[in-house]
mmCIF file of C-alpha atoms in Angstrom:
data_model
loop_
_atom_site.group_PDB
_atom_site.id
_atom_site.type_symbol
_atom_site.label_atom_id
_atom_site.label_comp_id
_atom_site.label_asym_id
_atom_site.label_seq_id
_atom_site.Cartn_x
_atom_site.Cartn_y
_atom_site.Cartn_z
ATOM 1 C CA MET A 5 -8.073 6.482 -9.816
ATOM 2 C CA ALA A 6 -10.395 3.609 -9.170
ATOM 3 C CA ASP A 7 -14.035 3.991 -9.938
ATOM 4 C CA THR A 8 -16.258 3.933 -6.930
ATOM 5 C CA PRO A 9 -18.133 0.652 -6.860
ATOM 6 C CA SER A 10 -21.858 0.958 -7.283
ATOM 7 C CA ALA A 11 -22.503 -1.598 -4.574
ATOM 8 C CA PRO A 12 -20.965 -1.751 -1.093
ATOM 9 C CA LEU A 13 -17.709 -3.649 -0.827
ATOM 10 C CA ARG A 14 -17.702 -6.887 1.036
ATOM 11 C CA LEU A 15 -14.962 -6.823 3.625
ATOM 12 C CA ILE A 16 -12.465 -9.600 4.140
ATOM 13 C CA GLU A 17 -10.975 -9.838 7.600
ATOM 14 C CA ILE A 18 -7.232 -10.270 7.609
ATOM 15 C CA GLU A 19 -5.519 -13.101 9.392
ATOM 16 C CA PRO A 20 -3.094 -12.746 12.318
ATOM 17 C CA ASP A 21 -0.069 -12.744 10.013
ATOM 18 C CA GLY A 22 -1.261 -9.515 8.471
ATOM 19 C CA GLY A 23 -1.479 -5.955 9.712
ATOM 20 C CA TRP A 24 -2.045 -2.397 8.662
ATOM 21 C CA CYS A 25 -1.155 1.222 9.315
ATOM 22 C CA ASP A 26 -3.950 3.304 10.794
ATOM 23 C CA ALA A 27 -4.289 6.679 9.101
ATOM 24 C CA GLU A 28 -5.693 8.408 12.166
ATOM 25 C CA THR A 29 -3.031 7.347 14.647
ATOM 26 C CA GLY A 30 -0.195 6.623 12.251
ATOM 27 C CA ILE A 31 0.474 3.435 14.158
ATOM 28 C CA CYS A 32 1.227 0.267 12.232
ATOM 29 C CA THR A 33 0.055 -2.832 14.047
ATOM 30 C CA SER A 34 -0.580 -6.501 13.511
ATOM 31 C CA THR A 35 -4.121 -6.018 14.740
ATOM 32 C CA ALA A 36 -6.770 -6.050 12.069
ATOM 33 C CA PRO A 37 -9.235 -3.172 11.902
ATOM 34 C CA GLU A 38 -12.083 -3.705 14.338
ATOM 35 C CA PRO A 39 -15.142 -5.128 12.597
ATOM 36 C CA GLU A 40 -17.434 -2.870 14.591
ATOM 37 C CA ALA A 41 -15.515 0.209 13.549
ATOM 38 C CA ASP A 42 -15.714 -0.777 9.928
ATOM 39 C CA ALA A 43 -19.421 -1.222 10.189
ATOM 40 C CA HIS A 44 -19.661 2.344 11.408
ATOM 41 C CA THR A 45 -18.351 3.632 8.115
ATOM 42 C CA GLY A 46 -21.556 2.536 6.486
ATOM 43 C CA VAL A 47 -19.582 1.525 3.438
ATOM 44 C CA PHE A 48 -18.486 -1.990 4.124
ATOM 45 C CA THR A 49 -20.879 -4.802 4.594
ATOM 46 C CA ARG A 50 -19.809 -8.157 5.854
ATOM 47 C CA SER A 51 -20.954 -11.428 4.493
ATOM 48 C CA ARG A 52 -20.451 -14.999 5.547
ATOM 49 C CA GLU A 53 -18.930 -15.600 2.152
ATOM 50 C CA ALA A 54 -16.284 -12.941 2.682
ATOM 51 C CA ARG A 55 -15.533 -13.997 6.226
ATOM 52 C CA SER A 56 -15.197 -17.592 5.157
ATOM 53 C CA LEU A 57 -12.225 -16.734 2.982
ATOM 54 C CA HIS A 58 -9.850 -16.995 5.903
ATOM 55 C CA ARG A 59 -11.289 -20.054 7.556
ATOM 56 C CA MET D 19 -2.951 -6.979 -21.917
ATOM 57 C CA THR D 20 -6.021 -6.036 -23.915
ATOM 58 C CA SER D 21 -8.884 -5.653 -21.488
ATOM 59 C CA PRO D 22 -8.316 -7.064 -18.014
ATOM 60 C CA ARG D 23 -11.027 -9.404 -16.810
ATOM 61 C CA LEU D 24 -10.223 -8.642 -13.173
ATOM 62 C CA THR D 25 -8.862 -5.385 -11.839
ATOM 63 C CA ILE D 26 -7.257 -5.174 -8.422
ATOM 64 C CA ASP D 27 -6.645 -1.779 -6.841
ATOM 65 C CA MET D 28 -4.232 -1.365 -3.942
ATOM 66 C CA TRP D 29 -3.689 1.849 -2.001
ATOM 67 C CA ALA D 30 -0.316 2.204 -0.283
ATOM 68 C CA ASP D 31 2.333 4.571 1.012
ATOM 69 C CA VAL D 32 6.081 4.151 0.706
ATOM 70 C CA LEU D 33 6.553 4.589 4.459
ATOM 71 C CA CYS D 34 4.003 1.903 5.308
ATOM 72 C CA PRO D 35 5.740 -1.358 6.248
ATOM 73 C CA TRP D 36 2.592 -3.415 5.925
ATOM 74 C CA CYS D 37 2.148 -2.007 2.408
ATOM 75 C CA TYR D 38 5.624 -3.295 1.573
ATOM 76 C CA VAL D 39 4.749 -6.783 2.789
ATOM 77 C CA GLY D 40 1.227 -6.687 1.370
ATOM 78 C CA GLU D 41 2.221 -5.532 -2.096
ATOM 79 C CA ARG D 42 4.757 -8.344 -2.380
ATOM 80 C CA ARG D 43 2.246 -10.938 -1.213
ATOM 81 C CA LEU D 44 -0.463 -9.644 -3.526
ATOM 82 C CA SER D 45 1.853 -9.392 -6.530
ATOM 83 C CA ALA D 46 3.010 -12.960 -5.896
ATOM 84 C CA ALA D 47 -0.575 -14.163 -5.599
ATOM 85 C CA VAL D 48 -1.456 -12.503 -8.908
ATOM 86 C CA ALA D 49 1.611 -14.036 -10.570
ATOM 87 C CA ARG D 50 0.635 -17.491 -9.297
ATOM 88 C CA SER D 51 -2.946 -17.177 -10.494
ATOM 89 C CA PRO D 52 -3.890 -19.172 -13.581
ATOM 90 C CA HIS D 53 -5.642 -15.978 -14.688
ATOM 91 C CA ALA D 54 -2.565 -13.777 -14.229
ATOM 92 C CA ALA D 55 -2.548 -12.654 -17.853
ATOM 93 C CA ASP D 56 -6.062 -11.294 -17.452
ATOM 94 C CA ILE D 57 -5.556 -9.543 -14.106
ATOM 95 C CA GLU D 58 -4.496 -5.925 -13.810
ATOM 96 C CA LEU D 59 -2.980 -4.854 -10.485
ATOM 97 C CA ARG D 60 -3.086 -1.083 -10.093
ATOM 98 C CA ILE D 61 -1.312 0.922 -7.421
ATOM 99 C CA HIS D 62 -2.901 3.975 -5.825
ATOM 100 C CA THR D 63 -1.297 6.357 -3.406
ATOM 101 C CA TRP D 64 -2.244 7.155 0.175
ATOM 102 C CA GLN D 65 -0.050 9.505 2.173
ATOM 103 C CA LEU D 66 -0.166 8.007 5.621
ATOM 104 C CA ASP D 67 1.187 11.045 7.446
ATOM 105 C CA PRO D 68 1.389 14.358 5.570
ATOM 106 C CA ASN D 69 3.005 15.892 8.656
ATOM 107 C CA VAL D 70 6.204 13.889 8.362
ATOM 108 C CA PRO D 71 9.069 16.417 8.054
ATOM 109 C CA THR D 72 10.490 17.178 4.634
ATOM 110 C CA GLN D 73 13.969 16.678 6.086
ATOM 111 C CA VAL D 74 15.269 13.167 6.517
ATOM 112 C CA THR D 75 15.217 11.779 10.036
ATOM 113 C CA TRP D 76 15.362 8.206 11.307
ATOM 114 C CA ILE D 77 12.500 5.908 12.134
ATOM 115 C CA PRO D 78 13.257 5.318 15.852
ATOM 116 C CA GLU D 79 13.768 9.028 16.524
ATOM 117 C CA TYR D 80 10.685 9.864 14.481
ATOM 118 C CA ARG D 81 8.560 7.479 16.516
ATOM 119 C CA VAL D 82 9.989 8.710 19.815
ATOM 120 C CA ALA D 83 8.962 12.242 18.852
ATOM 121 C CA LYS D 84 5.605 11.293 17.371
ATOM 122 C CA PHE D 85 4.371 8.808 19.926
ATOM 123 C CA GLY D 86 6.336 9.756 23.053
ATOM 124 C CA VAL D 87 7.774 6.269 23.440
ATOM 125 C CA THR D 88 11.296 5.178 24.324
ATOM 126 C CA PRO D 89 13.725 4.201 21.547
ATOM 127 C CA ALA D 90 13.365 0.570 22.605
ATOM 128 C CA GLN D 91 9.589 0.832 22.439
ATOM 129 C CA ALA D 92 9.864 2.550 19.062
ATOM 130 C CA ARG D 93 11.788 -0.417 17.701
ATOM 131 C CA ALA D 94 9.451 -2.899 19.371
ATOM 132 C CA MET D 95 6.525 -1.301 17.542
ATOM 133 C CA GLU D 96 7.797 -2.976 14.396
ATOM 134 C CA ASN D 97 8.469 -6.443 15.748
ATOM 135 C CA GLY D 98 5.325 -7.888 14.221
ATOM 136 C CA VAL D 99 5.778 -6.631 10.705
ATOM 137 C CA ALA D 100 9.530 -7.208 10.794
ATOM 138 C CA GLY D 101 8.869 -10.849 11.666
ATOM 139 C CA GLU D 102 6.376 -11.222 8.839
ATOM 140 C CA ALA D 103 8.779 -9.621 6.372
ATOM 141 C CA ALA D 104 11.522 -11.998 7.473
ATOM 142 C CA ALA D 105 9.173 -14.952 7.134
ATOM 143 C CA ASP D 106 8.422 -13.822 3.588
ATOM 144 C CA GLY D 107 12.144 -13.522 2.825
ATOM 145 C CA LEU D 108 12.047 -9.736 2.553
ATOM 146 C CA PRO D 109 14.857 -7.480 3.789
ATOM 147 C CA TYR D 110 13.672 -5.294 6.676
ATOM 148 C CA VAL D 111 15.870 -2.678 8.319
ATOM 149 C CA LEU D 112 14.532 -1.117 11.520
ATOM 150 C CA ASP D 113 16.884 1.876 11.597
ATOM 151 C CA ARG D 114 15.939 3.357 8.264
ATOM 152 C CA PRO D 115 15.371 6.928 7.129
ATOM 153 C CA VAL D 116 12.004 8.608 7.074
ATOM 154 C CA ARG D 117 10.847 11.685 5.231
ATOM 155 C CA ASN D 118 7.675 13.144 3.833
ATOM 156 C CA THR D 119 6.564 10.906 0.965
ATOM 157 C CA LEU D 120 4.530 13.331 -1.128
ATOM 158 C CA ASP D 121 7.280 13.641 -3.740
ATOM 159 C CA MET D 122 7.576 9.866 -3.992
ATOM 160 C CA LEU D 123 3.843 9.400 -4.317
ATOM 161 C CA ARG D 124 3.697 12.032 -7.037
ATOM 162 C CA LEU D 125 6.376 10.057 -8.861
ATOM 163 C CA VAL D 126 4.292 6.906 -8.526
ATOM 164 C CA HIS D 127 1.604 8.709 -10.501
ATOM 165 C CA LEU D 128 4.191 9.588 -13.125
ATOM 166 C CA GLY D 129 5.083 5.914 -13.109
ATOM 167 C CA ASN D 130 1.433 5.019 -13.633
ATOM 168 C CA GLU D 131 1.409 7.167 -16.765
ATOM 169 C CA HIS D 132 4.292 5.028 -18.024
ATOM 170 C CA GLY D 133 2.598 1.819 -16.903
ATOM 171 C CA VAL D 134 5.111 1.144 -14.118
ATOM 172 C CA GLY D 135 3.623 2.846 -11.064
ATOM 173 C CA LEU D 136 3.394 -0.390 -9.118
ATOM 174 C CA GLN D 137 6.972 -1.274 -9.965
ATOM 175 C CA TYR D 138 8.140 2.217 -9.026
ATOM 176 C CA MET D 139 6.606 2.028 -5.566
ATOM 177 C CA SER D 140 7.911 -1.507 -5.162
ATOM 178 C CA ALA D 141 11.411 -0.282 -6.013
ATOM 179 C CA MET D 142 11.088 2.543 -3.476
ATOM 180 C CA HIS D 143 9.968 0.028 -0.851
ATOM 181 C CA ALA D 144 12.960 -2.168 -1.634
ATOM 182 C CA GLU D 145 15.387 0.732 -1.213
ATOM 183 C CA LEU D 146 13.792 1.979 1.994
ATOM 184 C CA PHE D 147 13.265 -1.293 3.811
ATOM 185 C CA GLY D 148 16.521 -2.640 2.433
ATOM 186 C CA GLY D 149 18.256 0.099 4.381
ATOM 187 C CA ASN D 150 19.503 2.530 1.738
ATOM 188 C CA PRO D 151 20.060 5.762 3.714
ATOM 189 C CA ASP D 152 19.728 7.744 0.488
ATOM 190 C CA THR D 153 16.310 6.376 -0.441
ATOM 191 C CA PHE D 154 14.712 9.824 -0.385
ATOM 192 C CA GLU D 155 17.438 11.542 -2.399
ATOM 193 C CA HIS D 156 16.420 12.758 -5.824
ATOM 194 C CA ASP D 157 19.329 10.904 -7.418
ATOM 195 C CA THR D 158 17.979 7.660 -6.011
ATOM 196 C CA LEU D 159 14.435 8.354 -7.183
ATOM 197 C CA ILE D 160 15.700 9.273 -10.647
ATOM 198 C CA ARG D 161 17.807 6.110 -10.825
ATOM 199 C CA LEU D 162 14.880 3.919 -9.803
ATOM 200 C CA GLY D 163 12.626 5.574 -12.360
ATOM 201 C CA GLU D 164 15.171 5.331 -15.139
ATOM 202 C CA GLU D 165 15.608 1.633 -14.429
ATOM 203 C CA LEU D 166 11.896 1.296 -15.178
ATOM 204 C CA GLY D 167 12.131 3.269 -18.393
ATOM 205 C CA ILE D 168 10.928 6.649 -17.165
ATOM 206 C CA PRO D 169 12.940 9.508 -18.698
ATOM 207 C CA ALA D 170 15.035 11.320 -16.105
ATOM 208 C CA ASP D 171 13.926 14.729 -17.302
ATOM 209 C CA GLU D 172 10.299 13.830 -16.627
ATOM 210 C CA ILE D 173 11.198 12.762 -13.084
ATOM 211 C CA ARG D 174 13.165 15.964 -12.491
ATOM 212 C CA ASP D 175 10.238 17.977 -13.799
ATOM 213 C CA VAL D 176 7.860 16.340 -11.315
ATOM 214 C CA LEU D 177 10.304 16.880 -8.449
ATOM 215 C CA ALA D 178 10.695 20.538 -9.389
ATOM 216 C CA THR D 179 6.947 21.197 -9.475
ATOM 217 C CA ASP D 180 3.810 20.126 -7.642
ATOM 218 C CA ARG D 181 2.676 17.981 -10.551
ATOM 219 C CA TYR D 182 0.451 15.050 -9.533
ATOM 220 C CA ALA D 183 -0.236 16.478 -6.080
ATOM 221 C CA ASP D 184 -3.877 16.624 -7.129
ATOM 222 C CA ALA D 185 -3.707 12.985 -8.194
ATOM 223 C CA VAL D 186 -2.373 11.997 -4.773
ATOM 224 C CA GLN D 187 -5.272 13.822 -3.149
ATOM 225 C CA ALA D 188 -7.777 12.295 -5.571
ATOM 226 C CA ASP D 189 -6.512 8.792 -4.810
ATOM 227 C CA HIS D 190 -6.819 9.475 -1.099
ATOM 228 C CA ASP D 191 -10.345 10.802 -1.467
ATOM 229 C CA ALA D 192 -11.379 7.787 -3.523
ATOM 230 C CA ALA D 193 -10.129 5.421 -0.842
ATOM 231 C CA VAL D 194 -11.891 7.358 1.889
ATOM 232 C CA THR D 195 -15.095 7.176 -0.124
ATOM 233 C CA LEU D 196 -14.670 3.425 -0.180
ATOM 234 C CA GLY D 197 -14.272 3.394 3.598
ATOM 235 C CA ALA D 198 -10.504 3.089 3.941
ATOM 236 C CA ARG D 199 -9.075 4.200 7.268
ATOM 237 C CA GLY D 200 -5.526 3.127 6.648
ATOM 238 C CA VAL D 201 -3.251 1.207 4.350
ATOM 239 C CA PRO D 202 -2.721 -1.059 2.628
ATOM 240 C CA PHE D 203 -6.249 -1.115 1.296
ATOM 241 C CA THR D 204 -7.146 -3.423 -1.546
ATOM 242 C CA VAL D 205 -10.247 -3.711 -3.698
ATOM 243 C CA LEU D 206 -10.751 -6.677 -6.007
ATOM 244 C CA GLY D 207 -13.102 -6.359 -8.922
ATOM 245 C CA GLU D 208 -14.749 -3.376 -7.231
ATOM 246 C CA ARG D 209 -16.499 -5.940 -5.014
ATOM 247 C CA LEU D 210 -14.213 -7.299 -2.328
ATOM 248 C CA GLY D 211 -12.338 -5.052 0.065
ATOM 249 C CA ILE D 212 -9.304 -6.000 2.155
ATOM 250 C CA PRO D 213 -8.401 -3.387 4.792
ATOM 251 C CA GLY D 214 -4.848 -4.318 5.726
ATOM 252 C CA THR D 215 -2.276 -6.867 4.647
ATOM 253 C CA ALA D 216 -3.736 -10.295 4.100
ATOM 254 C CA SER D 217 -1.863 -13.562 4.128
ATOM 255 C CA ALA D 218 -0.634 -14.965 0.825
ATOM 256 C CA ARG D 219 -3.370 -17.594 0.961
ATOM 257 C CA GLN D 220 -6.035 -15.007 1.642
ATOM 258 C CA TYR D 221 -4.964 -12.954 -1.350
ATOM 259 C CA THR D 222 -5.120 -16.066 -3.518
ATOM 260 C CA ASP D 223 -8.563 -16.987 -2.184
ATOM 261 C CA ALA D 224 -9.820 -13.440 -2.703
ATOM 262 C CA ILE D 225 -8.522 -13.357 -6.288
ATOM 263 C CA ASN D 226 -10.232 -16.662 -7.018
ATOM 264 C CA GLN D 227 -13.482 -15.513 -5.483
ATOM 265 C CA ALA D 228 -13.483 -12.169 -7.298
ATOM 266 C CA TRP D 229 -12.650 -13.922 -10.553
ATOM 267 C CA GLU D 230 -15.528 -16.350 -10.140
ATOM 268 C CA GLN D 231 -17.965 -13.587 -9.310
ATOM 269 C CA ILE D 232 -17.020 -11.567 -12.360
ATOM 270 C CA ASN D 233 -16.157 -14.215 -14.922
ATOM 271 C CA GLY D 234 -17.664 -17.401 -13.532
#
């Protein structure tokens, strides 16, 4: 099992040719997780550096 | 490998089509990296839907029952990921079997003990999305494990018990603690998180960035 990072993860937004399967709904979509929803977890923080990875 | 200088952790389920695509893209990105020899890619399990029946059914019928959609809509739900798989050159069968994956995920943990957990899940993905109707059969899972060097009696022992069920739960809990709400979910160097399947270029960029942050 992975160790829990001591600092919050920085989130990278996925591009349109990616997707995921939502655990709550079970639906697999090409739509990336909503940034606002992620922020609500209180775990992820976003940074310009991370966002810039897909630009 | 002695001590990896960058560790990448990916959470995935066998049923998850985006995990299938994402694992292949990430593995390819690691292989292409000039630091590949010093990168460890570790697979973790996440059971996407524990309520999937333990009897084999078929994906369209499963989705019709689960989501209340028509068979045509059930197939259309996968158009996006099927297109991406095709673009990546991966086989992708829409009418494939589906069954509860807890046994498979427990076997992935057995595979991890033998150092081939990632390869074991990858082999399961290949069977499932390649259209093998017997993907969930014990004989298939034993064959796949044996091909990776896992003794058949160890696989049978796991299938006959609940061994590693706690490890599956522990992996899930760890991902939730990190903020995961679905799969695939990838963490690079315990610093960067990718919720979902990234593009091949994004995985490469993320590996480079994590490497620089840790070793630069």
